[in-house]
Amino acid sequence: MRTLATIAALGFTLGSAFSQTTWKKHIIMELGHCNTAVALDADGDKYLDVIASFNGKVSLFLAPDWKKEVVLHRFEESRKACIHSSLIDVDGDGDLDWAGAVAHDHPFWLENPGKSEAHKGEWTSRMIDPEITGIHCVLTADIDNDGKDDLVINNFAPDKGIGDSIAWFSIPENPCKAKQWNRHVFAKGDARGGSHYMSAADIDGDGWKEIAVGAKGKPFADGNWFAFWTNPGRDGVKGVWKKTILAEGQLGATNIEPADVNGDGRIDWIASRGHTAGVLWFENPSWKIHEIDPEIEDPHSLTVADHDQDGDLDAASCGFGNELVRWYENDGKGNFTIHTLDKSQQSYDLRSVDMDGDGDLDLLNAGRGSKNVVWYENE
């Protein structure tokens, strides 16, 4: 683990205070190891349901008490489950479909049959891409500025699929009949090192979204870095995306999210080292590193949102090493107060969502080794 002394010796900037905070913890399920969970109103009752993947299936838990489980998809193997997932309206019918991927398999999507049928049984499964594999992230974002969401998916396995590459996928003209989506590789062979979780944001102010990722390193070669690729704009489908390294030597780099951290009007990056320790941020344009929380162990989840409704962006993470759930209160200038919400919870996927409809953002957590899905009520 990196101690405060180690961080200081490396020349990083510290600026965090600690606080104990109580947000009420609500349990959605305690049925198995879960790496990903998302929230949506599937049945149209204005309450947020939860889709989670665990124990060989993808399941929908119906709000408001999440006691009823509806199995949306079953894998052939009982231990199989998706490592990540995202929501996207694939067929343009106005409801959210679900996209996901097993770590060593291919990405697929489940068609939401509509609010009157969504809670009745399995959703139709269709392939996104039959080649890309070794996946760790599925991200929804409009990459080509056509007003329609796309998916960004990585291939972090060096010897499978499109190896050491990341691609964005546009929805085909008839997604319910297409054999695969339109694949656009932007990081061709230069995402070596076990790329993890991507994010997308317009960093240079030209109106087009850049794509960032962290790469964990061992057992992969050439990892332990954070980087982003600059969108070439109107030539995004065929043009060359330029890779910019934010930092190397970042052991176990995993998550990265955009945010104007210090209120200067520029988009910075907040990141985590999900396979070692620490939450940090990179200041635009020098990309100077500022440590937020060097002590949280294995923060393999990260979310950025205005949790206290004061107009600036905060962050939250959960470390599966020391089982801490923390949110980081930003003062608007890049100084953070660390609030510990839980000391006995693991995570692989953390989302900022208004679970109870009261107007503030709660935290939805897929519990990994704690074998649960929970949410924390923002008080």
mmCIF file of C-alpha atoms in Angstrom:
data_model
loop_
_atom_site.group_PDB
_atom_site.id
_atom_site.type_symbol
_atom_site.label_atom_id
_atom_site.label_comp_id
_atom_site.label_asym_id
_atom_site.label_seq_id
_atom_site.Cartn_x
_atom_site.Cartn_y
_atom_site.Cartn_z
ATOM 1 C CA MET A 1 0.000 0.000 0.000
ATOM 2 C CA ARG A 2 1.186 3.571 -0.706
ATOM 3 C CA THR A 3 1.511 5.492 2.546
ATOM 4 C CA LEU A 4 1.276 9.261 2.940
ATOM 5 C CA ALA A 5 5.047 9.355 3.336
ATOM 6 C CA THR A 6 5.527 7.491 0.058
ATOM 7 C CA ILE A 7 3.190 9.836 -1.791
ATOM 8 C CA ALA A 8 4.972 12.886 -0.388
ATOM 9 C CA ALA A 9 8.340 11.439 -1.387
ATOM 10 C CA LEU A 10 7.111 11.128 -4.967
ATOM 11 C CA GLY A 11 6.355 14.838 -5.021
ATOM 12 C CA PHE A 12 2.571 14.569 -5.354
ATOM 13 C CA THR A 13 0.279 17.218 -3.915
ATOM 14 C CA LEU A 14 -1.920 16.355 -0.934
ATOM 15 C CA GLY A 15 -4.959 18.410 0.037
ATOM 16 C CA SER A 16 -7.566 16.261 1.775
ATOM 17 C CA ALA A 17 -9.261 16.269 5.168
ATOM 18 C CA PHE A 18 -11.129 13.349 6.737
ATOM 19 C CA SER A 19 -14.695 13.125 8.058
ATOM 20 C CA GLN A 20 -17.012 10.334 9.195
ATOM 21 C CA THR A 21 -20.376 10.563 7.434
ATOM 22 C CA THR A 22 -23.493 8.434 7.739
ATOM 23 C CA TRP A 23 -25.510 7.619 4.635
ATOM 24 C CA LYS A 24 -28.130 4.906 5.119
ATOM 25 C CA LYS A 25 -27.185 1.628 3.458
ATOM 26 C CA HIS A 26 -29.939 -0.241 1.592
ATOM 27 C CA ILE A 27 -29.488 -3.832 0.455
ATOM 28 C CA ILE A 28 -30.891 -4.775 -2.948
ATOM 29 C CA MET A 29 -29.579 -8.332 -3.079
ATOM 30 C CA GLU A 30 -27.165 -10.632 -1.227
ATOM 31 C CA LEU A 31 -27.125 -13.551 -3.643
ATOM 32 C CA GLY A 32 -23.651 -13.682 -5.153
ATOM 33 C CA HIS A 33 -20.461 -12.062 -6.434
ATOM 34 C CA CYS A 34 -21.538 -9.090 -8.570
ATOM 35 C CA ASN A 35 -19.243 -6.841 -10.617
ATOM 36 C CA THR A 36 -21.760 -4.521 -12.269
ATOM 37 C CA ALA A 37 -25.155 -2.969 -11.561
ATOM 38 C CA VAL A 38 -27.154 -0.214 -13.260
ATOM 39 C CA ALA A 39 -30.451 1.515 -12.453
ATOM 40 C CA LEU A 40 -33.406 2.288 -14.735
ATOM 41 C CA ASP A 41 -37.196 2.469 -14.597
ATOM 42 C CA ALA A 42 -37.851 -0.693 -16.597
ATOM 43 C CA ASP A 43 -41.569 -1.122 -15.880
ATOM 44 C CA GLY A 44 -42.666 2.522 -16.064
ATOM 45 C CA ASP A 45 -43.776 2.899 -12.438
ATOM 46 C CA LYS A 46 -41.395 5.874 -11.875
ATOM 47 C CA TYR A 47 -39.261 3.870 -9.424
ATOM 48 C CA LEU A 48 -35.699 2.871 -10.320
ATOM 49 C CA ASP A 49 -35.189 -0.839 -10.811
ATOM 50 C CA VAL A 50 -31.727 -2.425 -10.838
ATOM 51 C CA ILE A 51 -30.098 -4.769 -13.351
ATOM 52 C CA ALA A 52 -27.205 -6.838 -11.994
ATOM 53 C CA SER A 53 -25.198 -9.776 -13.337
ATOM 54 C CA PHE A 54 -24.101 -12.654 -11.079
ATOM 55 C CA ASN A 55 -24.315 -16.457 -10.704
ATOM 56 C CA GLY A 56 -24.664 -17.207 -14.410
ATOM 57 C CA LYS A 57 -27.381 -14.678 -15.194
ATOM 58 C CA VAL A 58 -28.438 -11.079 -15.712
ATOM 59 C CA SER A 59 -31.287 -10.154 -13.358
ATOM 60 C CA LEU A 60 -33.739 -7.302 -12.920
ATOM 61 C CA PHE A 61 -34.702 -6.346 -9.351
ATOM 62 C CA LEU A 62 -37.979 -4.475 -9.235
ATOM 63 C CA ALA A 63 -38.395 -1.331 -7.153
ATOM 64 C CA PRO A 64 -39.522 0.006 -4.770
ATOM 65 C CA ASP A 65 -38.325 -2.822 -2.487
ATOM 66 C CA TRP A 66 -36.201 -4.771 -5.055
ATOM 67 C CA LYS A 67 -37.384 -8.086 -3.609
ATOM 68 C CA LYS A 68 -38.710 -9.507 -6.884
ATOM 69 C CA GLU A 69 -35.986 -10.867 -9.169
ATOM 70 C CA VAL A 70 -36.673 -11.299 -12.892
ATOM 71 C CA VAL A 71 -34.005 -13.215 -14.834
ATOM 72 C CA LEU A 72 -33.369 -11.386 -18.115
ATOM 73 C CA HIS A 73 -30.626 -13.648 -19.482
ATOM 74 C CA ARG A 74 -28.969 -16.941 -18.552
ATOM 75 C CA PHE A 75 -25.462 -18.027 -19.449
ATOM 76 C CA GLU A 76 -24.598 -21.619 -20.199
ATOM 77 C CA GLU A 77 -22.231 -21.722 -17.233
ATOM 78 C CA SER A 78 -23.667 -21.114 -13.768
ATOM 79 C CA ARG A 79 -20.607 -19.169 -12.587
ATOM 80 C CA LYS A 80 -20.510 -16.811 -15.562
ATOM 81 C CA ALA A 81 -21.369 -13.121 -15.101
ATOM 82 C CA CYS A 82 -20.744 -9.780 -16.761
ATOM 83 C CA ILE A 83 -17.815 -7.711 -15.554
ATOM 84 C CA HIS A 84 -19.358 -4.433 -16.737
ATOM 85 C CA SER A 85 -22.539 -3.058 -18.308
ATOM 86 C CA SER A 86 -24.209 0.068 -19.603
ATOM 87 C CA LEU A 87 -27.639 1.373 -20.619
ATOM 88 C CA ILE A 88 -28.407 2.569 -24.148
ATOM 89 C CA ASP A 89 -31.521 2.889 -26.329
ATOM 90 C CA VAL A 90 -30.320 0.596 -29.104
ATOM 91 C CA ASP A 91 -33.528 0.251 -31.150
ATOM 92 C CA GLY A 92 -34.720 3.858 -30.778
ATOM 93 C CA ASP A 93 -38.044 2.943 -29.187
ATOM 94 C CA GLY A 94 -37.633 5.310 -26.240
ATOM 95 C CA ASP A 95 -36.784 2.767 -23.535
ATOM 96 C CA LEU A 96 -33.338 1.806 -22.304
ATOM 97 C CA ASP A 97 -31.798 -1.464 -23.394
ATOM 98 C CA TRP A 98 -28.898 -3.112 -21.588
ATOM 99 C CA ALA A 99 -25.400 -3.851 -22.921
ATOM 100 C CA GLY A 100 -22.805 -5.959 -21.184
ATOM 101 C CA ALA A 101 -19.872 -8.298 -21.518
ATOM 102 C CA VAL A 102 -18.247 -11.213 -19.757
ATOM 103 C CA ALA A 103 -14.541 -10.545 -19.218
ATOM 104 C CA HIS A 104 -13.340 -13.265 -21.596
ATOM 105 C CA ASP A 105 -16.225 -13.288 -24.050
ATOM 106 C CA HIS A 106 -17.927 -10.959 -26.550
ATOM 107 C CA PRO A 107 -20.190 -7.939 -25.879
ATOM 108 C CA PHE A 108 -23.945 -8.337 -26.336
ATOM 109 C CA TRP A 109 -27.132 -6.387 -25.688
ATOM 110 C CA LEU A 110 -30.543 -7.260 -24.268
ATOM 111 C CA GLU A 111 -33.593 -5.723 -25.899
ATOM 112 C CA ASN A 112 -35.999 -4.082 -23.445
ATOM 113 C CA PRO A 113 -39.471 -5.252 -24.577
ATOM 114 C CA GLY A 114 -41.146 -2.156 -23.112
ATOM 115 C CA LYS A 115 -42.582 -1.157 -19.755
ATOM 116 C CA SER A 116 -45.578 -3.508 -19.956
ATOM 117 C CA GLU A 117 -43.386 -6.557 -20.712
ATOM 118 C CA ALA A 118 -40.025 -5.730 -19.135
ATOM 119 C CA HIS A 119 -40.796 -7.433 -15.826
ATOM 120 C CA LYS A 120 -42.256 -10.641 -17.266
ATOM 121 C CA GLY A 121 -39.198 -12.652 -18.281
ATOM 122 C CA GLU A 122 -36.070 -12.890 -20.408
ATOM 123 C CA TRP A 123 -35.098 -10.111 -22.809
ATOM 124 C CA THR A 124 -33.902 -11.014 -26.317
ATOM 125 C CA SER A 125 -30.108 -11.233 -26.486
ATOM 126 C CA ARG A 126 -28.184 -10.018 -29.559
ATOM 127 C CA MET A 127 -24.492 -9.768 -30.450
ATOM 128 C CA ILE A 128 -22.626 -6.453 -30.570
ATOM 129 C CA ASP A 129 -19.344 -7.819 -31.896
ATOM 130 C CA PRO A 130 -18.294 -11.483 -32.281
ATOM 131 C CA GLU A 131 -14.547 -10.761 -32.302
ATOM 132 C CA ILE A 132 -13.642 -8.236 -29.624
ATOM 133 C CA THR A 133 -12.962 -10.002 -26.317
ATOM 134 C CA GLY A 134 -11.064 -9.737 -23.055
ATOM 135 C CA ILE A 135 -13.415 -6.875 -22.203
ATOM 136 C CA HIS A 136 -13.392 -4.789 -19.042
ATOM 137 C CA CYS A 137 -15.589 -1.783 -19.841
ATOM 138 C CA VAL A 138 -18.730 -0.881 -21.797
ATOM 139 C CA LEU A 139 -19.275 2.894 -22.012
ATOM 140 C CA THR A 140 -22.236 4.795 -23.474
ATOM 141 C CA ALA A 141 -21.360 8.093 -25.212
ATOM 142 C CA ASP A 142 -22.082 9.971 -28.459
ATOM 143 C CA ILE A 143 -18.651 9.797 -30.091
ATOM 144 C CA ASP A 144 -19.461 10.966 -33.636
ATOM 145 C CA ASN A 145 -21.827 13.821 -32.644
ATOM 146 C CA ASP A 146 -24.760 12.446 -34.621
ATOM 147 C CA GLY A 147 -27.146 12.798 -31.674
ATOM 148 C CA LYS A 148 -27.218 9.035 -31.099
ATOM 149 C CA ASP A 149 -25.410 7.160 -28.349
ATOM 150 C CA ASP A 150 -22.580 4.814 -29.245
ATOM 151 C CA LEU A 151 -20.680 2.270 -27.157
ATOM 152 C CA VAL A 152 -16.959 2.310 -26.344
ATOM 153 C CA ILE A 153 -15.551 -1.160 -25.593
ATOM 154 C CA ASN A 154 -11.989 -2.261 -24.876
ATOM 155 C CA ASN A 155 -10.074 -5.417 -25.786
ATOM 156 C CA PHE A 156 -7.405 -5.672 -23.085
ATOM 157 C CA ALA A 157 -6.371 -9.268 -23.820
ATOM 158 C CA PRO A 158 -3.187 -9.126 -25.946
ATOM 159 C CA ASP A 159 -3.687 -12.474 -27.667
ATOM 160 C CA LYS A 160 -7.441 -12.463 -28.329
ATOM 161 C CA GLY A 161 -9.932 -10.550 -30.435
ATOM 162 C CA ILE A 162 -8.520 -7.225 -31.666
ATOM 163 C CA GLY A 163 -5.784 -7.365 -28.985
ATOM 164 C CA ASP A 164 -4.521 -4.371 -26.993
ATOM 165 C CA SER A 165 -7.009 -2.082 -28.720
ATOM 166 C CA ILE A 166 -10.104 -0.028 -27.940
ATOM 167 C CA ALA A 167 -12.985 0.658 -30.315
ATOM 168 C CA TRP A 168 -16.200 2.645 -30.409
ATOM 169 C CA PHE A 169 -19.273 1.065 -31.911
ATOM 170 C CA SER A 170 -22.080 2.854 -33.749
ATOM 171 C CA ILE A 171 -25.499 1.229 -33.868
ATOM 172 C CA PRO A 172 -26.260 -0.398 -37.231
ATOM 173 C CA GLU A 173 -29.281 0.662 -39.274
ATOM 174 C CA ASN A 174 -31.331 -2.342 -38.166
ATOM 175 C CA PRO A 175 -29.830 -3.440 -34.833
ATOM 176 C CA CYS A 176 -32.397 -6.192 -34.248
ATOM 177 C CA LYS A 177 -31.314 -7.992 -37.417
ATOM 178 C CA ALA A 178 -27.674 -6.967 -37.780
ATOM 179 C CA LYS A 179 -25.038 -9.622 -37.053
ATOM 180 C CA GLN A 180 -22.769 -7.044 -35.458
ATOM 181 C CA TRP A 181 -22.425 -3.311 -34.820
ATOM 182 C CA ASN A 182 -20.197 -0.922 -36.791
ATOM 183 C CA ARG A 183 -16.732 -1.166 -35.233
ATOM 184 C CA HIS A 184 -14.360 1.836 -35.264
ATOM 185 C CA VAL A 185 -10.939 1.093 -33.732
ATOM 186 C CA PHE A 186 -9.334 4.325 -32.469
ATOM 187 C CA ALA A 187 -6.632 2.907 -30.163
ATOM 188 C CA LYS A 188 -5.163 0.329 -32.494
ATOM 189 C CA GLY A 189 -2.595 -1.737 -30.628
ATOM 190 C CA ASP A 190 -1.575 1.180 -28.391
ATOM 191 C CA ALA A 191 -3.714 0.312 -25.365
ATOM 192 C CA ARG A 192 -1.314 -2.328 -24.073
ATOM 193 C CA GLY A 193 -1.155 -3.180 -20.417
ATOM 194 C CA GLY A 194 -4.628 -4.301 -19.389
ATOM 195 C CA SER A 195 -6.844 -1.323 -20.236
ATOM 196 C CA HIS A 196 -9.694 -0.963 -17.758
ATOM 197 C CA TYR A 197 -12.445 1.665 -17.547
ATOM 198 C CA MET A 198 -12.963 4.325 -20.211
ATOM 199 C CA SER A 199 -14.651 7.708 -20.043
ATOM 200 C CA ALA A 200 -15.387 10.354 -22.680
ATOM 201 C CA ALA A 201 -15.367 14.158 -22.540
ATOM 202 C CA ASP A 202 -14.463 17.187 -24.657
ATOM 203 C CA ILE A 203 -11.090 18.075 -23.147
ATOM 204 C CA ASP A 204 -9.851 20.567 -25.753
ATOM 205 C CA GLY A 205 -13.124 22.470 -26.248
ATOM 206 C CA ASP A 206 -13.581 21.656 -29.939
ATOM 207 C CA GLY A 207 -16.968 20.012 -29.431
ATOM 208 C CA TRP A 208 -15.776 16.429 -29.894
ATOM 209 C CA LYS A 209 -15.272 13.929 -27.086
ATOM 210 C CA GLU A 210 -11.873 12.507 -26.223
ATOM 211 C CA ILE A 211 -11.683 8.998 -24.731
ATOM 212 C CA ALA A 212 -9.549 8.187 -21.669
ATOM 213 C CA VAL A 213 -8.581 4.953 -19.906
ATOM 214 C CA GLY A 214 -6.291 3.517 -17.246
ATOM 215 C CA ALA A 215 -4.162 0.378 -17.742
ATOM 216 C CA LYS A 216 -3.386 -1.805 -14.726
ATOM 217 C CA GLY A 217 -0.091 -3.523 -15.635
ATOM 218 C CA LYS A 218 0.694 -6.979 -14.229
ATOM 219 C CA PRO A 219 0.113 -9.590 -15.528
ATOM 220 C CA PHE A 220 -0.043 -7.486 -18.703
ATOM 221 C CA ALA A 221 3.035 -5.868 -20.259
ATOM 222 C CA ASP A 222 3.485 -2.098 -20.675
ATOM 223 C CA GLY A 223 0.735 -1.021 -18.275
ATOM 224 C CA ASN A 224 0.520 1.248 -15.214
ATOM 225 C CA TRP A 225 -0.482 4.392 -17.107
ATOM 226 C CA PHE A 226 -3.381 6.782 -17.665
ATOM 227 C CA ALA A 227 -3.951 8.259 -21.141
ATOM 228 C CA PHE A 228 -6.506 9.781 -23.473
ATOM 229 C CA TRP A 229 -6.990 9.817 -27.234
ATOM 230 C CA THR A 230 -7.933 13.067 -29.020
ATOM 231 C CA ASN A 231 -10.997 12.834 -31.243
ATOM 232 C CA PRO A 232 -10.112 13.929 -34.809
ATOM 233 C CA GLY A 233 -13.593 15.421 -35.185
ATOM 234 C CA ARG A 234 -15.464 14.975 -38.434
ATOM 235 C CA ASP A 235 -12.869 12.432 -39.501
ATOM 236 C CA GLY A 236 -13.534 10.407 -36.339
ATOM 237 C CA VAL A 237 -14.578 7.308 -38.279
ATOM 238 C CA LYS A 238 -11.460 7.143 -40.466
ATOM 239 C CA GLY A 239 -9.141 9.750 -38.935
ATOM 240 C CA VAL A 240 -6.197 9.141 -36.623
ATOM 241 C CA TRP A 241 -6.749 9.585 -32.885
ATOM 242 C CA LYS A 242 -3.675 10.981 -31.082
ATOM 243 C CA LYS A 243 -2.731 9.316 -27.791
ATOM 244 C CA THR A 244 -1.639 11.540 -24.882
ATOM 245 C CA ILE A 245 -0.048 9.909 -21.839
ATOM 246 C CA LEU A 246 -1.222 11.597 -18.645
ATOM 247 C CA ALA A 247 1.151 9.686 -16.373
ATOM 248 C CA GLU A 248 3.187 6.501 -16.297
ATOM 249 C CA GLY A 249 4.311 4.507 -13.276
ATOM 250 C CA GLN A 250 0.746 4.504 -11.928
ATOM 251 C CA LEU A 251 0.636 1.013 -10.452
ATOM 252 C CA GLY A 252 -2.689 -0.724 -10.992
ATOM 253 C CA ALA A 253 -4.294 2.172 -12.925
ATOM 254 C CA THR A 254 -7.961 1.491 -13.664
ATOM 255 C CA ASN A 255 -10.642 4.223 -13.570
ATOM 256 C CA ILE A 256 -10.733 7.746 -14.979
ATOM 257 C CA GLU A 257 -13.561 10.304 -15.138
ATOM 258 C CA PRO A 258 -13.783 13.899 -16.464
ATOM 259 C CA ALA A 259 -14.500 16.897 -14.212
ATOM 260 C CA ASP A 260 -13.640 20.587 -13.911
ATOM 261 C CA VAL A 261 -12.112 20.020 -10.487
ATOM 262 C CA ASN A 262 -10.730 23.483 -9.684
ATOM 263 C CA GLY A 263 -13.362 25.674 -11.371
ATOM 264 C CA ASP A 264 -11.079 27.167 -14.031
ATOM 265 C CA GLY A 265 -13.356 26.154 -16.911
ATOM 266 C CA ARG A 266 -11.072 23.368 -18.119
ATOM 267 C CA ILE A 267 -11.947 19.687 -17.932
ATOM 268 C CA ASP A 268 -9.547 17.762 -15.703
ATOM 269 C CA TRP A 269 -9.452 14.012 -15.018
ATOM 270 C CA ILE A 270 -10.201 12.254 -11.714
ATOM 271 C CA ALA A 271 -8.708 8.755 -11.560
ATOM 272 C CA SER A 272 -8.091 5.743 -9.339
ATOM 273 C CA ARG A 273 -5.476 3.022 -9.035
ATOM 274 C CA GLY A 274 -7.941 0.182 -8.631
ATOM 275 C CA HIS A 275 -5.353 -2.563 -8.315
ATOM 276 C CA THR A 276 -3.068 -0.838 -5.790
ATOM 277 C CA ALA A 277 -4.156 2.271 -3.887
ATOM 278 C CA GLY A 278 -5.232 5.863 -4.307
ATOM 279 C CA VAL A 279 -7.662 8.329 -5.860
ATOM 280 C CA LEU A 280 -6.119 11.331 -7.637
ATOM 281 C CA TRP A 281 -6.768 14.046 -10.210
ATOM 282 C CA PHE A 282 -4.878 15.416 -13.213
ATOM 283 C CA GLU A 283 -4.926 19.188 -13.692
ATOM 284 C CA ASN A 284 -5.514 20.436 -17.240
ATOM 285 C CA PRO A 285 -3.384 21.477 -19.175
ATOM 286 C CA SER A 286 -0.137 20.442 -17.402
ATOM 287 C CA TRP A 287 -1.683 17.188 -16.119
ATOM 288 C CA LYS A 288 -0.049 17.737 -12.746
ATOM 289 C CA ILE A 289 -1.045 15.000 -10.291
ATOM 290 C CA HIS A 290 -2.928 15.922 -7.119
ATOM 291 C CA GLU A 291 -3.631 13.129 -4.633
ATOM 292 C CA ILE A 292 -7.169 13.032 -3.208
ATOM 293 C CA ASP A 293 -6.966 9.857 -1.125
ATOM 294 C CA PRO A 294 -3.688 7.879 -1.171
ATOM 295 C CA GLU A 295 -4.802 5.372 1.462
ATOM 296 C CA ILE A 296 -7.890 3.709 -0.033
ATOM 297 C CA GLU A 297 -6.879 0.221 -1.180
ATOM 298 C CA ASP A 298 -7.945 -1.237 -4.546
ATOM 299 C CA PRO A 299 -10.448 1.530 -5.486
ATOM 300 C CA HIS A 300 -11.710 -0.420 -8.484
ATOM 301 C CA SER A 301 -14.747 1.833 -8.872
ATOM 302 C CA LEU A 302 -15.133 5.567 -9.376
ATOM 303 C CA THR A 303 -17.975 7.992 -9.954
ATOM 304 C CA VAL A 304 -17.987 11.777 -10.362
ATOM 305 C CA ALA A 305 -21.048 13.940 -9.600
ATOM 306 C CA ASP A 306 -22.238 16.899 -7.516
ATOM 307 C CA HIS A 307 -23.189 14.908 -4.442
ATOM 308 C CA ASP A 308 -23.719 17.884 -2.118
ATOM 309 C CA GLN A 309 -25.483 20.105 -4.693
ATOM 310 C CA ASP A 310 -23.099 23.025 -4.243
ATOM 311 C CA GLY A 311 -22.352 23.450 -7.942
ATOM 312 C CA ASP A 312 -18.997 21.694 -8.206
ATOM 313 C CA LEU A 313 -18.118 18.085 -8.951
ATOM 314 C CA ASP A 314 -17.283 15.625 -6.185
ATOM 315 C CA ALA A 315 -16.166 12.010 -6.474
ATOM 316 C CA ALA A 316 -16.765 8.668 -4.762
ATOM 317 C CA SER A 317 -15.037 5.304 -4.710
ATOM 318 C CA CYS A 318 -15.001 1.963 -2.918
ATOM 319 C CA GLY A 319 -11.825 0.031 -2.221
ATOM 320 C CA PHE A 320 -12.173 -3.716 -2.191
ATOM 321 C CA GLY A 321 -8.852 -4.003 -0.358
ATOM 322 C CA ASN A 322 -9.776 -2.261 2.903
ATOM 323 C CA GLU A 323 -13.535 -2.321 2.123
ATOM 324 C CA LEU A 324 -13.972 1.442 2.456
ATOM 325 C CA VAL A 325 -16.756 3.366 0.734
ATOM 326 C CA ARG A 326 -15.850 7.050 0.528
ATOM 327 C CA TRP A 327 -17.114 10.199 -1.128
ATOM 328 C CA TYR A 328 -14.829 13.119 -1.737
ATOM 329 C CA GLU A 329 -16.306 16.572 -1.150
ATOM 330 C CA ASN A 330 -14.771 19.159 -3.468
ATOM 331 C CA ASP A 331 -14.598 22.790 -2.295
ATOM 332 C CA GLY A 332 -14.683 23.921 -5.936
ATOM 333 C CA LYS A 333 -10.955 24.656 -5.961
ATOM 334 C CA GLY A 334 -9.644 21.102 -6.014
ATOM 335 C CA ASN A 335 -9.378 20.555 -2.262
ATOM 336 C CA PHE A 336 -11.251 17.513 -0.994
ATOM 337 C CA THR A 337 -12.751 16.382 2.309
ATOM 338 C CA ILE A 338 -12.855 12.600 2.586
ATOM 339 C CA HIS A 339 -16.125 11.224 3.967
ATOM 340 C CA THR A 340 -16.146 7.535 4.929
ATOM 341 C CA LEU A 341 -19.592 5.973 4.426
ATOM 342 C CA ASP A 342 -18.852 2.298 5.093
ATOM 343 C CA LYS A 343 -15.977 0.137 6.337
ATOM 344 C CA SER A 344 -17.292 -3.287 5.329
ATOM 345 C CA GLN A 345 -18.205 -3.169 1.643
ATOM 346 C CA GLN A 346 -16.483 -4.171 -1.583
ATOM 347 C CA SER A 347 -17.077 -2.875 -5.086
ATOM 348 C CA TYR A 348 -16.228 -3.232 -8.756
ATOM 349 C CA ASP A 349 -18.804 -0.759 -10.063
ATOM 350 C CA LEU A 350 -20.108 2.414 -8.388
ATOM 351 C CA ARG A 351 -22.696 4.780 -9.911
ATOM 352 C CA SER A 352 -24.178 8.133 -8.887
ATOM 353 C CA VAL A 353 -27.949 7.729 -9.207
ATOM 354 C CA ASP A 354 -31.000 9.321 -7.541
ATOM 355 C CA MET A 355 -32.319 5.995 -6.296
ATOM 356 C CA ASP A 356 -35.123 7.396 -4.119
ATOM 357 C CA GLY A 357 -36.240 10.270 -6.353
ATOM 358 C CA ASP A 358 -35.619 12.979 -3.756
ATOM 359 C CA GLY A 359 -33.492 15.138 -6.039
ATOM 360 C CA ASP A 360 -29.990 14.300 -4.810
ATOM 361 C CA LEU A 361 -27.565 11.672 -6.064
ATOM 362 C CA ASP A 362 -27.144 8.462 -4.101
ATOM 363 C CA LEU A 363 -24.550 5.723 -4.696
ATOM 364 C CA LEU A 364 -25.396 2.385 -6.317
ATOM 365 C CA ASN A 365 -22.715 -0.217 -5.627
ATOM 366 C CA ALA A 366 -22.071 -3.636 -7.193
ATOM 367 C CA GLY A 367 -20.524 -5.560 -4.319
ATOM 368 C CA ARG A 368 -17.924 -7.892 -5.813
ATOM 369 C CA GLY A 369 -16.494 -10.074 -2.998
ATOM 370 C CA SER A 370 -19.091 -8.868 -0.505
ATOM 371 C CA LYS A 371 -21.554 -10.686 -2.790
ATOM 372 C CA ASN A 372 -24.253 -8.051 -2.828
ATOM 373 C CA VAL A 373 -25.708 -4.987 -4.507
ATOM 374 C CA VAL A 374 -26.384 -2.039 -2.205
ATOM 375 C CA TRP A 375 -27.137 1.655 -2.376
ATOM 376 C CA TYR A 376 -26.268 4.493 -0.046
ATOM 377 C CA GLU A 377 -28.903 7.133 0.599
ATOM 378 C CA ASN A 378 -27.511 10.655 0.303
ATOM 379 C CA GLU A 379 -28.530 12.515 3.429
#
